[in-house]
């Protein structure tokens, strides 16, 4: 644990930035959870809640930017402080995108649940679980400075990519067998794609957490994509 | 006048290092080895080892009383003006000890110019401030003196502001101009090294920017060592930074590295404002 700063106003400004970012992270996690409920419980109210609550997350993104600019402008942070400010501001961008993907899922869910239920929705459950757990762990890695947890997100993101690819193939095959369900299958394919993007953004948060703790830039260091 | 060594030191010697020493990425030019310094019984520097590269800006940072100014003043042996001081270890300029008995201290100080926290122009004209040391060295040729004044004032980015008032009192200049005059006076001797002890601490932001811009220009010709309490100034001006604490050199590395990811916790705590 680092000792506190001599300048209490600096300490307070950093705490404010962190608190706003963690609040934003918490709301984003909650929105993704609500999107899951809306989709799998076929509950339009949860979908509407996700869409409405996104505004609060957008407001917090702006607030985190303001907090970060305030710290840089007034206190010229150095070393780990500077890395923390940069990482926090970058994390808020990724959180806002995750929240947007939750909104996309909620919108698609509203369309999907307006039609008869398709059994293939169960195939989306594990993809949702992986994406959601990645988001939780990326936030934990930031909050606790857990570099090892953050490092693991890269491999999990690759697994999520594979799951999404495999799911899209299955849905495409089902489409040819059952053409009247194509609109529902398309919705599921899109939702898997949104979840895959959420995994990318969770991985990005993990990379920023690593940078904040160890100054190591791990972006674009994975194996080449085919 | 320059202070040079006939036989430059070999690289292999510069590679020797003690436990607290960290070498900069460039070859040594000014080399401090196992240096201890005492004001009477009080030890101010402890086993300092550092190699300062030529034609770069090196910043010394650290809390008050950490020894950074003491080390700076040792480079031109100014500390010897204080009673009861003594040192152990050595300081080599271009491979030659500055404590060599054959070295003339006056020549050494011409070779290692110094600019202080508070500008200290002589109560003379701008022109006479610049040529003062040349006159006491016996230079009388007016063309030489004129050329030195113009070159030095241009070098200190003061020529345009001062060329029409060269024979007016230097005490009529603004604080920032006086500080640049002191820099002009220091470079009039064409030193190899310019030592700056908090040169901007008494200046406003505009004058500070002019001096910092000047430092950037001067490093093409001179090796600059600057003591500063201003972290932003160290990041803006210097190529490498040395952090001192309680008389010890804690860390010496590229400035970018020191201020983004220092290797030592004490450095991190100091530059992030957690102690000092």
Short mmCIF file of C-alpha atoms in Angstrom, two decimals:
data_model
loop_
_atom_site.label_atom_id
_atom_site.label_comp_id
_atom_site.label_asym_id
_atom_site.label_seq_id
_atom_site.Cartn_x
_atom_site.Cartn_y
_atom_site.Cartn_z
CA UNK A 1 0.00 0.00 0.00
CA UNK A 2 1.44 3.34 -1.04
CA UNK A 3 1.62 6.10 1.57
CA UNK A 4 -0.79 8.95 0.97
CA UNK A 5 0.23 12.14 -0.78
CA UNK A 6 1.43 15.08 1.28
CA UNK A 7 -0.96 17.32 -0.65
CA UNK A 8 -4.41 16.35 0.61
CA UNK A 9 -6.23 18.06 -2.28
CA UNK A 10 -4.26 15.87 -4.71
CA UNK A 11 -5.16 12.79 -2.70
CA UNK A 12 -8.81 13.86 -2.71
CA UNK A 13 -8.81 14.54 -6.50
CA UNK A 14 -7.34 11.07 -7.19
CA UNK A 15 -9.89 9.48 -4.85
CA UNK A 16 -12.72 11.32 -6.62
CA UNK A 17 -11.51 10.06 -10.01
CA UNK A 18 -11.26 6.50 -8.76
CA UNK A 19 -14.64 6.61 -7.02
CA UNK A 20 -16.39 7.92 -10.14
CA UNK A 21 -14.71 5.27 -12.27
CA UNK A 22 -15.68 2.49 -9.86
CA UNK A 23 -19.24 3.78 -9.70
CA UNK A 24 -19.34 3.71 -13.50
CA UNK A 25 -17.92 0.18 -13.48
CA UNK A 26 -20.54 -0.95 -10.98
CA UNK A 27 -23.41 0.49 -13.04
CA UNK A 28 -22.00 -1.08 -16.22
CA UNK A 29 -21.81 -4.49 -14.51
CA UNK A 30 -25.37 -4.07 -13.29
CA UNK A 31 -26.62 -3.06 -16.75
CA UNK A 32 -25.03 -6.12 -18.33
CA UNK A 33 -26.64 -8.29 -15.67
CA UNK A 34 -30.01 -6.67 -16.37
CA UNK A 35 -29.55 -7.27 -20.10
CA UNK A 36 -28.98 -10.95 -19.28
CA UNK A 37 -32.20 -11.06 -17.25
CA UNK A 38 -34.12 -9.33 -20.05
CA UNK A 39 -32.86 -11.81 -22.62
CA UNK A 40 -33.10 -15.11 -20.77
CA UNK A 41 -36.16 -14.33 -18.64
CA UNK A 42 -37.88 -12.81 -21.72
CA UNK A 43 -38.67 -9.74 -19.65
CA UNK A 44 -39.11 -6.50 -21.59
CA UNK A 45 -39.00 -4.41 -18.39
CA UNK A 46 -35.39 -5.40 -17.75
CA UNK A 47 -34.56 -4.49 -21.36
CA UNK A 48 -36.13 -1.07 -20.93
CA UNK A 49 -34.25 -0.56 -17.66
CA UNK A 50 -30.94 -1.26 -19.41
CA UNK A 51 -31.71 1.28 -22.13
CA UNK A 52 -32.81 3.94 -19.62
CA UNK A 53 -29.86 3.42 -17.22
CA UNK A 54 -27.30 3.86 -19.98
CA UNK A 55 -27.69 7.62 -19.68
CA UNK A 56 -26.29 7.54 -16.15
CA UNK A 57 -23.23 5.68 -17.40
CA UNK A 58 -22.73 8.22 -20.20
CA UNK A 59 -22.88 11.02 -17.63
CA UNK A 60 -20.29 9.27 -15.48
CA UNK A 61 -17.99 8.84 -18.50
CA UNK A 62 -18.01 12.62 -18.93
CA UNK A 63 -17.44 13.04 -15.19
CA UNK A 64 -14.45 10.67 -15.18
CA UNK A 65 -12.94 12.66 -18.05
CA UNK A 66 -13.46 15.88 -16.11
CA UNK A 67 -11.91 14.36 -12.99
CA UNK A 68 -8.91 13.12 -14.98
CA UNK A 69 -8.36 16.45 -16.73
CA UNK A 70 -8.68 18.21 -13.38
CA UNK A 71 -5.97 16.01 -11.84
CA UNK A 72 -3.62 16.48 -14.80
CA UNK A 73 -4.20 20.21 -14.96
CA UNK A 74 -3.85 20.95 -11.27
CA UNK A 75 -1.43 18.37 -9.98
CA UNK A 76 0.72 17.19 -12.91
CA UNK A 77 0.73 13.57 -11.75
CA UNK A 78 3.94 11.60 -12.11
CA UNK A 79 4.87 7.93 -12.38
CA UNK A 80 2.21 5.57 -10.94
CA UNK A 81 -0.18 8.49 -10.37
CA UNK A 82 0.09 9.49 -14.02
CA UNK A 83 -0.39 5.89 -15.16
CA UNK A 84 -3.43 5.53 -12.91
CA UNK A 85 -5.07 8.66 -14.30
CA UNK A 86 -4.47 7.57 -17.91
CA UNK A 87 -5.66 4.02 -17.24
CA UNK A 88 -8.77 5.21 -15.44
CA UNK A 89 -9.74 7.53 -18.28
CA UNK A 90 -9.16 4.76 -20.82
CA UNK A 91 -11.15 2.31 -18.70
CA UNK A 92 -14.12 4.66 -18.64
CA UNK A 93 -14.15 4.70 -22.46
CA UNK A 94 -14.23 0.89 -22.49
CA UNK A 95 -16.92 0.77 -19.79
CA UNK A 96 -19.08 3.15 -21.80
CA UNK A 97 -18.72 0.88 -24.84
CA UNK A 98 -19.59 -2.20 -22.77
CA UNK A 99 -22.70 -0.38 -21.54
CA UNK A 100 -23.57 0.48 -25.16
CA UNK A 101 -23.27 -3.20 -26.08
CA UNK A 102 -25.61 -4.03 -23.18
CA UNK A 103 -28.09 -1.56 -24.69
CA UNK A 104 -27.66 -3.24 -28.10
CA UNK A 105 -28.37 -6.61 -26.48
CA UNK A 106 -31.45 -5.19 -24.71
CA UNK A 107 -32.80 -3.74 -28.00
CA UNK A 108 -32.26 -7.04 -29.82
CA UNK A 109 -33.82 -8.92 -26.87
CA UNK A 110 -37.00 -6.83 -27.12
CA UNK A 111 -37.35 -7.90 -30.75
CA UNK A 112 -36.48 -11.50 -29.94
CA UNK A 113 -38.93 -11.91 -27.08
CA UNK A 114 -41.71 -10.42 -29.21
CA UNK A 115 -41.45 -13.61 -31.28
CA UNK A 116 -41.91 -17.25 -30.19
CA UNK A 117 -39.01 -18.57 -28.09
CA UNK A 118 -36.23 -20.41 -29.93
CA UNK A 119 -34.47 -23.24 -28.10
CA UNK A 120 -31.09 -22.17 -29.52
CA UNK A 121 -31.07 -19.25 -27.07
CA UNK A 122 -29.62 -21.71 -24.56
CA UNK A 123 -26.47 -21.87 -26.69
CA UNK A 124 -25.92 -18.19 -25.99
CA UNK A 125 -25.85 -18.73 -22.19
CA UNK A 126 -22.20 -19.84 -21.93
CA UNK A 127 -21.05 -16.99 -24.20
CA UNK A 128 -22.92 -14.52 -22.01
CA UNK A 129 -21.40 -16.03 -18.88
CA UNK A 130 -17.83 -15.78 -20.20
CA UNK A 131 -18.31 -12.16 -21.34
CA UNK A 132 -19.95 -11.14 -18.08
CA UNK A 133 -17.28 -12.80 -15.95
CA UNK A 134 -14.57 -11.14 -18.03
CA UNK A 135 -16.11 -7.74 -17.34
CA UNK A 136 -16.29 -8.46 -13.59
CA UNK A 137 -12.67 -9.64 -13.53
CA UNK A 138 -11.40 -6.72 -15.60
CA UNK A 139 -12.97 -4.35 -13.07
CA UNK A 140 -11.51 -6.37 -10.17
CA UNK A 141 -8.08 -6.24 -11.81
CA UNK A 142 -8.36 -2.43 -11.98
CA UNK A 143 -9.74 -2.01 -8.48
CA UNK A 144 -7.20 -4.32 -6.82
CA UNK A 145 -4.25 -3.75 -9.17
CA UNK A 146 -4.33 -7.49 -9.88
CA UNK A 147 -1.92 -7.93 -12.80
CA UNK A 148 -2.23 -11.72 -12.98
CA UNK A 149 -6.01 -11.58 -13.22
CA UNK A 150 -5.66 -8.95 -15.95
CA UNK A 151 -3.14 -11.05 -17.89
CA UNK A 152 -5.56 -13.98 -17.99
CA UNK A 153 -8.16 -11.90 -19.81
CA UNK A 154 -6.24 -12.09 -23.08
CA UNK A 155 -6.56 -15.85 -23.31
CA UNK A 156 -10.18 -15.75 -22.19
CA UNK A 157 -10.90 -13.21 -24.94
CA UNK A 158 -9.51 -15.63 -27.52
CA UNK A 159 -11.77 -18.37 -26.12
CA UNK A 160 -14.73 -16.02 -26.38
CA UNK A 161 -13.83 -15.25 -30.00
CA UNK A 162 -13.84 -19.00 -30.73
CA UNK A 163 -17.17 -19.47 -28.97
CA UNK A 164 -18.70 -16.65 -31.01
CA UNK A 165 -17.34 -18.08 -34.28
CA UNK A 166 -18.64 -21.54 -33.46
CA UNK A 167 -22.04 -20.15 -32.42
CA UNK A 168 -22.38 -18.16 -35.66
CA UNK A 169 -21.61 -21.31 -37.68
CA UNK A 170 -24.28 -23.30 -35.81
CA UNK A 171 -26.89 -20.58 -36.29
CA UNK A 172 -26.09 -20.35 -40.00
CA UNK A 173 -26.66 -24.10 -40.34
CA UNK A 174 -29.92 -23.86 -38.42
CA UNK A 175 -31.08 -21.06 -40.73
CA UNK A 176 -30.99 -23.31 -43.80
CA UNK A 177 -32.96 -25.96 -41.88
CA UNK A 178 -35.60 -23.62 -40.51
CA UNK A 179 -36.00 -20.49 -42.60
CA UNK A 180 -39.00 -19.07 -40.68
CA UNK A 181 -36.75 -18.62 -37.62
CA UNK A 182 -34.09 -16.68 -39.51
CA UNK A 183 -35.00 -13.30 -37.85
CA UNK A 184 -34.54 -14.84 -34.39
CA UNK A 185 -31.31 -16.58 -35.37
CA UNK A 186 -30.02 -13.28 -36.76
CA UNK A 187 -30.79 -11.59 -33.45
CA UNK A 188 -28.87 -14.30 -31.61
CA UNK A 189 -25.90 -14.00 -33.98
CA UNK A 190 -25.82 -10.23 -33.41
CA UNK A 191 -26.03 -10.69 -29.65
CA UNK A 192 -23.14 -13.16 -29.68
CA UNK A 193 -21.21 -10.58 -31.67
CA UNK A 194 -22.01 -7.88 -29.05
CA UNK A 195 -20.77 -10.22 -26.32
CA UNK A 196 -17.60 -10.90 -28.26
CA UNK A 197 -17.00 -7.13 -28.44
CA UNK A 198 -17.63 -6.88 -24.68
CA UNK A 199 -14.85 -9.44 -24.22
CA UNK A 200 -12.51 -7.24 -26.30
CA UNK A 201 -13.32 -4.25 -24.12
CA UNK A 202 -12.83 -6.23 -20.89
CA UNK A 203 -9.45 -7.33 -22.25
CA UNK A 204 -8.63 -3.65 -22.96
CA UNK A 205 -9.45 -2.75 -19.36
CA UNK A 206 -7.15 -5.55 -18.24
CA UNK A 207 -4.33 -4.14 -20.39
CA UNK A 208 -4.85 -0.69 -18.88
CA UNK A 209 -4.79 -2.20 -15.39
CA UNK A 210 -1.46 -3.87 -16.15
CA UNK A 211 -0.09 -0.55 -17.40
CA UNK A 212 -1.28 1.26 -14.28
CA UNK A 213 0.49 -1.18 -11.97
CA UNK A 214 3.64 -2.14 -13.86
CA UNK A 215 4.01 0.41 -16.71
CA UNK A 216 4.02 -2.54 -19.09
CA UNK A 217 2.25 -2.06 -22.42
CA UNK A 218 0.73 -5.43 -23.31
CA UNK A 219 -1.45 -4.24 -26.19
CA UNK A 220 -1.11 -6.09 -29.49
CA UNK A 221 1.28 -8.60 -28.01
CA UNK A 222 -0.80 -11.74 -28.50
CA UNK A 223 -0.29 -14.30 -31.29
CA UNK A 224 -1.09 -13.13 -34.82
CA UNK A 225 -4.71 -13.58 -35.85
CA UNK A 226 -5.29 -15.71 -38.95
CA UNK B 1 39.52 28.56 -22.44
CA UNK B 2 38.92 24.87 -22.13
CA UNK B 3 39.90 22.23 -19.65
CA UNK B 4 40.64 19.12 -21.60
CA UNK B 5 42.54 15.91 -21.15
CA UNK B 6 45.25 14.84 -23.51
CA UNK B 7 44.36 11.16 -23.17
CA UNK B 8 40.63 10.51 -22.87
CA UNK B 9 39.62 7.81 -20.46
CA UNK B 10 38.83 4.39 -21.83
CA UNK B 11 35.33 2.97 -21.84
CA UNK B 12 36.29 -0.01 -19.74
CA UNK B 13 37.06 2.22 -16.79
CA UNK B 14 33.68 3.85 -17.08
CA UNK B 15 32.00 0.50 -16.81
CA UNK B 16 33.16 -0.08 -13.23
CA UNK B 17 30.27 0.45 -10.91
CA UNK B 18 29.47 0.36 -7.21
CA UNK B 19 26.28 -1.02 -5.66
CA UNK B 20 24.31 2.25 -5.77
CA UNK B 21 25.61 3.32 -9.14
CA UNK B 22 23.56 3.28 -12.31
CA UNK B 23 25.09 4.39 -15.57
CA UNK B 24 23.34 6.55 -18.14
CA UNK B 25 23.09 5.21 -21.69
CA UNK B 26 25.77 7.62 -22.98
CA UNK B 27 29.53 7.52 -22.48
CA UNK B 28 30.87 9.28 -19.40
CA UNK B 29 32.20 12.80 -19.65
CA UNK B 30 32.04 13.96 -16.08
CA UNK B 31 32.55 11.00 -13.81
CA UNK B 32 32.11 10.92 -10.04
CA UNK B 33 33.61 7.90 -8.30
CA UNK B 34 33.04 6.76 -4.72
CA UNK B 35 32.60 10.37 -3.70
CA UNK B 36 32.07 11.33 -0.06
CA UNK B 37 31.89 14.92 1.09
CA UNK B 38 31.97 16.42 4.58
CA UNK B 39 31.16 19.83 6.02
CA UNK B 40 33.36 19.47 9.10
CA UNK B 41 32.09 16.34 10.86
CA UNK B 42 28.82 16.26 9.00
CA UNK B 43 28.83 14.01 5.98
CA UNK B 44 26.77 15.52 3.13
CA UNK B 45 27.43 13.00 0.34
CA UNK B 46 27.76 9.24 0.67
CA UNK B 47 29.62 7.14 -1.88
CA UNK B 48 28.20 8.88 -4.94
CA UNK B 49 28.96 7.29 -8.30
CA UNK B 50 27.58 8.92 -11.41
CA UNK B 51 28.64 9.39 -15.03
CA UNK B 52 27.29 12.47 -16.72
CA UNK B 53 27.28 12.41 -20.51
CA UNK B 54 28.44 15.29 -22.67
CA UNK B 55 26.11 17.64 -24.58
CA UNK B 56 23.06 16.62 -22.66
CA UNK B 57 21.04 18.09 -19.84
CA UNK B 58 21.20 16.22 -16.54
CA UNK B 59 18.79 17.21 -13.79
CA UNK B 60 19.52 16.72 -10.08
CA UNK B 61 16.36 16.41 -8.01
CA UNK B 62 15.66 15.63 -4.39
CA UNK B 63 14.38 17.23 -1.20
CA UNK B 64 16.25 20.10 0.43
CA UNK B 65 19.44 18.97 2.12
CA UNK B 66 19.80 15.85 -0.03
CA UNK B 67 23.20 16.91 -1.35
CA UNK B 68 22.39 17.82 -4.94
CA UNK B 69 23.71 21.40 -4.71
CA UNK B 70 26.69 20.18 -2.71
CA UNK B 71 27.64 17.82 -5.51
CA UNK B 72 27.04 20.55 -8.10
CA UNK B 73 29.37 22.91 -6.26
CA UNK B 74 32.02 20.23 -6.09
CA UNK B 75 32.21 20.07 -9.88
CA UNK B 76 33.97 23.43 -10.01
CA UNK B 77 35.44 23.07 -6.53
CA UNK B 78 33.41 25.97 -5.18
CA UNK B 79 32.89 24.12 -1.93
CA UNK B 80 36.56 24.62 -1.18
CA UNK B 81 35.71 28.24 -0.38
CA UNK B 82 34.01 26.93 2.79
CA UNK B 83 36.16 26.24 5.84
CA UNK B 84 36.42 22.72 7.17
CA UNK B 85 35.22 20.82 4.12
CA UNK B 86 36.86 17.67 2.85
CA UNK B 87 36.16 14.95 0.34
CA UNK B 88 37.01 11.36 -0.48
CA UNK B 89 36.82 9.76 -3.90
CA UNK B 90 37.29 11.58 -7.17
CA UNK B 91 35.64 13.63 -9.89
CA UNK B 92 37.01 13.17 -13.39
CA UNK B 93 36.42 15.59 -16.25
CA UNK B 94 37.29 13.99 -19.56
CA UNK B 95 39.17 11.37 -17.59
CA UNK B 96 41.30 13.79 -15.62
CA UNK B 97 40.83 14.41 -11.93
CA UNK B 98 39.65 17.91 -11.11
CA UNK B 99 41.65 17.53 -7.89
CA UNK B 100 44.88 16.93 -9.80
CA UNK B 101 47.57 19.09 -8.21
CA UNK B 102 48.49 20.47 -11.61
CA UNK B 103 45.01 21.81 -12.15
CA UNK B 104 44.53 25.53 -11.70
CA UNK B 105 41.23 26.06 -9.91
CA UNK B 106 40.62 29.33 -11.78
CA UNK B 107 41.01 27.53 -15.11
CA UNK B 108 38.70 24.78 -13.89
CA UNK B 109 36.02 27.31 -12.96
CA UNK B 110 36.31 28.94 -16.38
CA UNK B 111 35.77 25.53 -17.86
CA UNK B 112 32.79 24.82 -15.62
CA UNK B 113 30.53 27.85 -15.52
CA UNK B 114 27.82 28.34 -12.97
CA UNK B 115 24.46 30.08 -12.84
CA UNK B 116 22.82 30.57 -9.46
CA UNK B 117 19.30 30.62 -8.11
CA UNK B 118 19.30 34.38 -7.75
CA UNK B 119 20.78 36.34 -10.64
CA UNK B 120 23.89 38.15 -9.52
CA UNK B 121 25.03 40.61 -12.18
CA UNK B 122 27.91 42.91 -11.26
CA UNK B 123 26.90 46.54 -10.73
CA UNK B 124 28.37 47.36 -14.10
CA UNK B 125 27.09 47.70 -17.66
CA UNK B 126 25.74 44.74 -19.58
CA UNK B 127 28.87 44.83 -21.74
CA UNK B 128 31.25 44.89 -18.78
CA UNK B 129 29.44 42.01 -17.09
CA UNK B 130 30.13 39.82 -20.10
CA UNK B 131 33.78 40.81 -20.61
CA UNK B 132 34.67 40.91 -16.92
CA UNK B 133 36.50 37.62 -16.80
CA UNK B 134 38.23 38.29 -20.12
CA UNK B 135 39.49 41.63 -18.86
CA UNK B 136 40.91 40.09 -15.67
CA UNK B 137 42.55 37.48 -17.89
CA UNK B 138 44.28 40.32 -19.71
CA UNK B 139 42.26 40.43 -22.92
CA UNK B 140 42.29 44.03 -24.16
CA UNK B 141 41.52 43.69 -27.88
CA UNK B 142 38.23 45.55 -28.45
CA UNK B 143 37.23 43.44 -31.46
CA UNK B 144 37.66 40.28 -29.39
CA UNK B 145 35.67 41.73 -26.52
CA UNK B 146 32.90 42.97 -28.86
CA UNK B 147 32.73 39.60 -30.58
CA UNK B 148 32.51 37.82 -27.21
CA UNK B 149 29.71 40.10 -26.02
CA UNK B 150 27.63 39.54 -29.16
CA UNK B 151 28.28 35.79 -29.24
CA UNK B 152 27.46 35.36 -25.55
CA UNK B 153 24.33 37.49 -25.63
CA UNK B 154 23.12 35.71 -28.75
CA UNK B 155 23.89 32.40 -27.07
CA UNK B 156 21.83 33.47 -24.08
CA UNK B 157 18.97 34.69 -26.31
CA UNK B 158 19.44 38.21 -24.97
CA UNK B 159 21.10 39.98 -27.90
CA UNK B 160 17.95 41.40 -29.50
CA UNK B 161 16.77 42.80 -26.18
CA UNK B 162 20.14 44.17 -25.06
CA UNK B 163 22.04 45.20 -28.21
CA UNK B 164 20.91 48.83 -28.00
CA UNK B 165 21.67 49.20 -24.30
CA UNK B 166 24.97 47.37 -23.91
CA UNK B 167 26.52 50.20 -21.93
CA UNK B 168 23.59 50.67 -19.60
CA UNK B 169 23.61 49.20 -16.10
CA UNK B 170 22.85 45.49 -15.94
CA UNK B 171 20.81 46.21 -12.83
CA UNK B 172 18.17 47.87 -15.04
CA UNK B 173 17.29 44.55 -16.67
CA UNK B 174 14.26 42.52 -15.64
CA UNK B 175 14.73 39.44 -13.44
CA UNK B 176 14.54 37.08 -16.40
CA UNK B 177 16.92 39.22 -18.45
CA UNK B 178 19.38 39.38 -15.53
CA UNK B 179 19.35 35.60 -15.27
CA UNK B 180 20.01 35.26 -19.00
CA UNK B 181 22.79 37.86 -18.63
CA UNK B 182 24.35 35.63 -15.97
CA UNK B 183 24.10 32.71 -18.41
CA UNK B 184 25.72 34.91 -21.09
CA UNK B 185 28.47 35.78 -18.63
CA UNK B 186 29.00 32.11 -17.85
CA UNK B 187 29.23 31.07 -21.51
CA UNK B 188 31.52 34.00 -22.42
CA UNK B 189 34.39 31.80 -21.26
CA UNK B 190 33.21 29.01 -23.58
CA UNK B 191 33.03 26.49 -20.76
CA UNK B 192 32.57 22.78 -21.30
CA UNK B 193 29.96 22.46 -18.57
CA UNK B 194 27.28 24.80 -17.36
CA UNK B 195 26.04 24.23 -13.81
CA UNK B 196 22.65 25.70 -12.99
CA UNK B 197 21.46 25.79 -9.40
CA UNK B 198 17.68 26.36 -9.50
CA UNK B 199 18.09 28.98 -12.25
CA UNK B 200 14.36 29.67 -12.64
CA UNK B 201 13.12 29.57 -9.07
CA UNK B 202 12.89 33.37 -8.86
CA UNK B 203 11.49 33.90 -12.37
CA UNK B 204 7.96 34.34 -13.69
CA UNK B 205 6.55 31.72 -16.11
CA UNK B 206 7.49 33.67 -19.25
CA UNK B 207 11.07 34.26 -18.12
CA UNK B 208 11.22 30.61 -17.01
CA UNK B 209 10.09 29.48 -20.47
CA UNK B 210 12.80 31.63 -22.08
CA UNK B 211 15.51 30.17 -19.84
CA UNK B 212 14.23 26.63 -20.44
CA UNK B 213 14.18 27.26 -24.19
CA UNK B 214 17.73 28.54 -23.85
CA UNK B 215 18.81 25.41 -21.98
CA UNK B 216 17.50 23.37 -24.90
CA UNK B 217 19.61 25.45 -27.32
CA UNK B 218 22.71 25.53 -25.13
CA UNK B 219 22.99 21.76 -24.85
CA UNK B 220 24.15 21.67 -28.47
CA UNK B 221 27.37 23.31 -27.24
CA UNK B 222 27.58 22.64 -23.54
CA UNK B 223 26.99 19.90 -21.04
CA UNK B 224 24.35 21.19 -18.64
CA UNK B 225 23.66 20.07 -15.09
CA UNK B 226 20.64 21.64 -13.50
CA UNK B 227 19.47 21.43 -9.91
CA UNK B 228 15.74 21.95 -9.68
CA UNK B 229 12.90 21.48 -7.24
CA UNK B 230 10.42 21.78 -10.10
CA UNK B 231 9.54 18.31 -11.37
CA UNK B 232 7.86 19.65 -14.48
CA UNK B 233 10.98 21.63 -15.27
CA UNK B 234 13.11 18.50 -14.94
CA UNK B 235 10.77 16.59 -17.28
CA UNK B 236 10.73 19.42 -19.81
CA UNK B 237 14.42 20.27 -19.83
CA UNK B 238 16.52 17.25 -19.03
CA UNK B 239 17.64 14.13 -20.86
CA UNK B 240 18.44 12.25 -17.68
CA UNK B 241 17.63 12.75 -14.05
CA UNK B 242 19.43 11.87 -10.85
CA UNK B 243 17.45 11.56 -7.63
CA UNK B 244 19.29 12.21 -4.38
CA UNK B 245 18.08 11.53 -0.87
CA UNK B 246 19.92 12.06 2.41
CA UNK B 247 23.21 12.52 0.60
CA UNK B 248 22.91 9.37 -1.48
CA UNK B 249 22.31 8.98 -5.19
CA UNK B 250 19.20 6.81 -5.20
CA UNK B 251 18.55 6.55 -8.91
CA UNK B 252 19.96 7.87 -12.18
CA UNK B 253 18.21 7.14 -15.44
CA UNK B 254 16.62 8.64 -18.54
CA UNK B 255 14.21 11.39 -17.51
CA UNK B 256 11.30 9.74 -19.29
CA UNK B 257 11.92 6.56 -17.29
CA UNK B 258 12.35 8.34 -13.95
CA UNK B 259 9.08 10.25 -14.26
CA UNK B 260 6.95 7.50 -15.79
CA UNK B 261 8.22 4.37 -14.08
CA UNK B 262 11.09 4.89 -11.64
CA UNK B 263 13.01 1.84 -10.50
CA UNK B 264 13.26 2.81 -6.84
CA UNK B 265 10.34 3.22 -4.45
CA UNK B 266 11.98 6.25 -2.82
CA UNK B 267 12.09 7.99 -6.20
CA UNK B 268 8.45 7.11 -6.86
CA UNK B 269 7.38 8.40 -3.44
CA UNK B 270 9.30 11.65 -3.93
CA UNK B 271 8.15 12.52 -7.44
CA UNK B 272 4.54 11.63 -6.67
CA UNK B 273 4.59 13.87 -3.60
CA UNK B 274 4.39 11.23 -0.91
CA UNK B 275 7.41 12.46 1.02
CA UNK B 276 9.99 15.21 0.81
#
